[in-house]
Amino acid sequence: MDYKQKGNKLRLEFKNLIYNFMKNSSDCQNFSEGLRQSEIFRSCGMDWGKKQNATSSNQQYWIVALLRELEEENKIQRDNTNKKWRLR
């Protein structure tokens, strides 16, 4: 089994999940205020709940790279004032 290839596939699936969620969320439309990273993370079912040495806040850090990748693709943007994400 090629774990790296499987991991890359999962990352792409998560990226598509996040983007589709944002496209279907009225809060994430380009004319809306947007949602915080933590709200997106939890709304997409990625929160494992409170775990020892892995609080919900800690679990969401990996999503930053995913959101930044969508930003680099000019699909989403982050409002620097309120720190919320929305579609471009």
Coordinates of N, CA, C and O in Angstrom, one line a residue:
M1 N 0.8 -1.2 0.0 CA 0.0 0.0 0.0 C 0.9 1.3 0.0 O 1.8 1.3 0.8
D2 N 0.6 2.2 -0.8 CA 1.3 3.5 -0.9 C 0.6 4.5 0.0 O -0.4 5.1 -0.4
Y3 N 1.1 4.6 1.2 CA 0.5 5.5 2.2 C 0.6 7.0 1.8 O -0.4 7.7 2.1
K4 N 1.7 7.3 1.2 CA 1.8 8.7 0.8 C 0.8 9.1 -0.3 O 0.1 10.1 -0.2
Q5 N 0.6 8.2 -1.2 CA -0.4 8.5 -2.3 C -1.8 8.5 -1.7 O -2.6 9.3 -2.1
K6 N -2.1 7.6 -0.8 CA -3.4 7.6 -0.1 C -3.6 8.8 0.7 O -4.7 9.4 0.7
G7 N -2.6 9.3 1.4 CA -2.7 10.5 2.1 C -2.9 11.7 1.2 O -3.7 12.6 1.6
N8 N -2.2 11.8 0.1 CA -2.5 12.9 -0.9 C -3.9 12.9 -1.4 O -4.5 13.9 -1.5
K9 N -4.4 11.7 -1.6 CA -5.8 11.6 -2.1 C -6.8 12.1 -1.0 O -7.8 12.8 -1.3
L10 N -6.5 11.7 0.3 CA -7.4 12.2 1.4 C -7.3 13.7 1.5 O -8.3 14.3 1.8
R11 N -6.1 14.3 1.4 CA -6.0 15.7 1.5 C -6.8 16.4 0.4 O -7.5 17.4 0.6
L12 N -6.8 15.8 -0.8 CA -7.6 16.4 -1.9 C -9.1 16.3 -1.6 O -9.9 17.2 -1.9
E13 N -9.5 15.1 -1.0 CA -10.9 14.9 -0.7 C -11.3 15.9 0.4 O -12.4 16.5 0.3
F14 N -10.5 16.2 1.4 CA -10.8 17.2 2.4 C -10.9 18.6 1.8 O -11.7 19.4 2.2
K15 N -10.0 18.9 0.9 CA -10.0 20.2 0.3 C -11.3 20.4 -0.5 O -11.9 21.4 -0.4
N16 N -11.7 19.4 -1.2 CA -13.0 19.4 -2.0 C -14.2 19.6 -1.0 O -15.1 20.3 -1.3
L17 N -14.1 18.8 0.1 CA -15.2 18.9 1.1 C -15.3 20.3 1.7 O -16.4 20.9 1.7
I18 N -14.2 20.9 2.0 CA -14.2 22.3 2.5 C -14.7 23.3 1.5 O -15.6 24.1 1.8
Y19 N -14.2 23.2 0.3 CA -14.6 24.1 -0.8 C -16.1 23.9 -1.1 O -16.8 24.9 -1.2
N20 N -16.6 22.7 -1.2 CA -18.0 22.5 -1.4 C -18.9 23.0 -0.3 O -20.0 23.6 -0.5
F21 N -18.4 22.8 0.9 CA -19.1 23.4 2.1 C -19.2 24.9 2.0 O -20.3 25.4 2.2
M22 N -18.1 25.5 1.6 CA -18.1 27.0 1.5 C -19.0 27.5 0.4 O -19.7 28.5 0.5
K23 N -19.0 26.7 -0.7 CA -19.9 27.1 -1.9 C -21.3 27.0 -1.5 O -22.2 27.8 -2.0
N24 N -21.7 26.1 -0.6 CA -23.1 25.9 -0.2 C -23.5 26.6 1.1 O -24.6 26.5 1.5
S25 N -22.6 27.3 1.7 CA -22.9 28.0 2.9 C -23.2 29.5 2.6 O -22.3 30.2 2.0
S26 N -24.3 30.0 3.0 CA -24.6 31.4 2.8 C -23.6 32.3 3.6 O -23.4 33.4 3.1
D27 N -23.1 31.8 4.7 CA -22.1 32.6 5.4 C -20.8 32.8 4.7 O -20.0 33.6 5.1
C28 N -20.5 32.0 3.7 CA -19.2 32.0 3.1 C -19.2 32.6 1.7 O -18.2 32.6 1.0
Q29 N -20.4 33.1 1.3 CA -20.5 33.8 -0.1 C -19.6 35.0 -0.1 O -19.3 35.6 1.0
N30 N -19.2 35.4 -1.3 CA -18.2 36.5 -1.4 C -18.8 37.9 -0.8 O -18.0 38.8 -0.5
F31 N -20.1 38.0 -0.7 CA -20.7 39.2 -0.2 C -21.0 39.1 1.3 O -21.5 40.0 1.9
S32 N -20.7 37.9 1.9 CA -21.0 37.7 3.3 C -19.8 38.0 4.2 O -18.7 38.2 3.7
E33 N -20.0 37.9 5.5 CA -18.9 38.1 6.5 C -17.9 37.0 6.5 O -16.7 37.2 6.7
G34 N -18.3 35.8 6.2 CA -17.4 34.6 6.2 C -17.5 33.9 7.5 O -18.3 34.2 8.4
L35 N -16.7 32.8 7.6 CA -16.7 32.0 8.8 C -15.3 31.8 9.3 O -14.3 31.8 8.5
R36 N -15.1 31.7 10.6 CA -13.8 31.4 11.2 C -13.4 30.0 10.8 O -14.2 29.1 10.5
Q37 N -12.1 29.8 10.8 CA -11.5 28.5 10.4 C -12.0 27.4 11.3 O -12.4 26.3 10.9
S38 N -12.2 27.7 12.6 CA -12.7 26.7 13.6 C -14.2 26.3 13.2 O -14.5 25.1 13.3
E39 N -15.0 27.3 12.8 CA -16.3 27.0 12.4 C -16.4 26.1 11.2 O -17.2 25.2 11.1
I40 N -15.5 26.4 10.2 CA -15.5 25.5 9.0 C -15.0 24.1 9.4 O -15.6 23.1 8.9
F41 N -14.0 24.0 10.2 CA -13.4 22.8 10.6 C -14.5 21.9 11.3 O -14.7 20.7 10.9
R42 N -15.2 22.5 12.2 CA -16.2 21.7 13.0 C -17.4 21.4 12.1 O -18.0 20.3 12.2
S43 N -17.8 22.3 11.2 CA -19.0 22.1 10.4 C -18.8 21.0 9.4 O -19.7 20.3 8.9
C44 N -17.5 20.7 9.0 CA -17.2 19.7 8.1 C -16.9 18.3 8.8 O -16.4 17.4 8.1
G45 N -17.1 18.2 10.1 CA -17.0 17.0 10.8 C -15.5 16.6 11.1 O -15.3 15.4 11.2
M46 N -14.6 17.5 11.1 CA -13.2 17.1 11.3 C -12.8 17.2 12.7 O -11.6 16.8 13.0
D47 N -13.6 17.6 13.6 CA -13.3 17.7 15.1 C -13.4 16.3 15.7 O -14.5 15.7 15.6
W48 N -12.4 15.9 16.4 CA -12.4 14.6 17.1 C -13.0 14.7 18.5 O -13.0 13.7 19.2
G49 N -13.3 15.9 18.9 CA -13.7 16.2 20.3 C -12.5 16.4 21.2 O -11.4 16.3 20.8
K50 N -12.8 16.6 22.4 CA -11.7 16.9 23.4 C -11.0 15.6 23.7 O -11.5 14.6 24.1
K51 N -9.7 15.6 23.4 CA -8.8 14.5 23.6 C -7.6 15.0 24.5 O -7.2 16.1 24.3
Q52 N -7.0 14.1 25.2 CA -5.8 14.5 26.0 C -4.7 14.9 25.1 O -4.4 14.2 24.1
N53 N -4.1 16.1 25.3 CA -3.1 16.7 24.6 C -3.5 17.0 23.1 O -2.6 17.2 22.3
A54 N -4.7 17.0 22.8 CA -5.2 17.3 21.5 C -6.6 17.9 21.6 O -7.6 17.4 21.2
T55 N -6.6 19.2 22.1 CA -7.9 19.9 22.2 C -8.4 20.2 20.8 O -7.7 20.1 19.8
S56 N -9.7 20.5 20.7 CA -10.3 20.8 19.5 C -9.5 22.0 18.8 O -9.3 21.9 17.6
S57 N -9.1 22.9 19.5 CA -8.3 24.1 19.0 C -7.0 23.6 18.3 O -6.6 24.0 17.3
N58 N -6.3 22.6 19.0 CA -5.1 22.1 18.4 C -5.3 21.3 17.2 O -4.5 21.2 16.3
Q59 N -6.4 20.5 17.2 CA -6.7 19.6 16.0 C -6.9 20.4 14.7 O -6.6 19.9 13.7
Q60 N -7.3 21.6 14.8 CA -7.6 22.3 13.6 C -6.5 23.0 12.9 O -6.6 23.5 11.8
Y61 N -5.3 23.0 13.4 CA -4.2 23.7 12.8 C -3.8 23.2 11.4 O -3.4 24.0 10.6
W62 N -4.0 21.9 11.2 CA -3.6 21.4 9.8 C -4.5 22.0 8.7 O -4.1 22.0 7.6
I63 N -5.7 22.5 9.1 CA -6.6 23.0 8.1 C -6.1 24.3 7.5 O -6.5 24.7 6.4
V64 N -5.3 25.0 8.2 CA -4.7 26.3 7.8 C -4.1 26.1 6.4 O -4.3 26.9 5.5
A65 N -3.3 25.1 6.2 CA -2.6 24.8 5.0 C -3.6 24.5 3.9 O -3.4 25.0 2.7
L66 N -4.6 23.8 4.2 CA -5.7 23.5 3.2 C -6.4 24.8 2.8 O -6.6 25.1 1.6
L67 N -6.7 25.7 3.7 CA -7.4 26.9 3.4 C -6.4 27.8 2.6 O -6.9 28.5 1.6
R68 N -5.2 27.8 2.9 CA -4.2 28.7 2.2 C -4.0 28.1 0.8 O -3.8 28.9 -0.2
E69 N -4.1 26.8 0.6 CA -4.0 26.3 -0.8 C -5.2 26.7 -1.6 O -5.1 27.1 -2.8
L70 N -6.4 26.7 -1.0 CA -7.6 27.2 -1.7 C -7.5 28.7 -2.0 O -7.9 29.2 -3.1
E71 N -6.8 29.4 -1.1 CA -6.6 30.8 -1.3 C -5.6 31.1 -2.5 O -5.8 31.9 -3.4
E72 N -4.6 30.3 -2.6 CA -3.6 30.3 -3.7 C -4.2 30.0 -5.0 O -3.8 30.5 -6.0
E73 N -5.3 29.2 -5.0 CA -6.0 28.8 -6.2 C -7.1 29.9 -6.6 O -7.8 29.7 -7.5
N74 N -7.1 31.0 -5.8 CA -8.0 32.1 -6.0 C -9.5 31.7 -5.9 O -10.4 32.2 -6.5
K75 N -9.7 30.7 -5.0 CA -11.1 30.2 -4.8 C -11.7 30.8 -3.6 O -12.9 31.0 -3.5
I76 N -10.9 31.1 -2.6 CA -11.4 31.7 -1.3 C -10.5 32.9 -0.9 O -9.4 33.0 -1.5
Q77 N -11.0 33.6 0.1 CA -10.1 34.7 0.6 C -10.4 34.9 2.1 O -11.4 34.5 2.6
R78 N -9.4 35.5 2.7 CA -9.5 35.7 4.2 C -9.6 37.2 4.4 O -8.7 38.0 3.9
D79 N -10.6 37.6 5.2 CA -10.7 39.0 5.5 C -9.7 39.3 6.6 O -9.8 38.7 7.7
N80 N -8.7 40.2 6.4 CA -7.7 40.5 7.4 C -8.2 41.2 8.6 O -7.5 41.2 9.6
T81 N -9.4 41.8 8.5 CA -9.9 42.5 9.6 C -10.6 41.6 10.6 O -10.2 41.6 11.8
N82 N -11.5 40.7 10.1 CA -12.2 39.8 11.1 C -11.6 38.4 11.1 O -12.1 37.5 11.8
K83 N -10.7 38.1 10.2 CA -10.0 36.8 10.2 C -10.9 35.7 9.7 O -10.6 34.5 9.9
K84 N -12.0 36.0 9.0 CA -12.9 35.0 8.5 C -12.7 34.7 7.0 O -12.2 35.6 6.3
W85 N -13.1 33.5 6.7 CA -12.9 33.0 5.3 C -14.2 33.0 4.5 O -15.3 32.8 5.1
R86 N -14.1 33.4 3.2 CA -15.3 33.4 2.4 C -14.8 33.1 0.9 O -13.6 33.2 0.6
L87 N -15.8 32.9 0.1 CA -15.4 32.7 -1.4 C -14.9 34.0 -2.0 O -15.3 35.0 -1.5
R88 N -14.1 33.8 -3.0 CA -13.6 35.0 -3.7 C -14.6 35.5 -4.7 O -15.4 34.8 -5.2

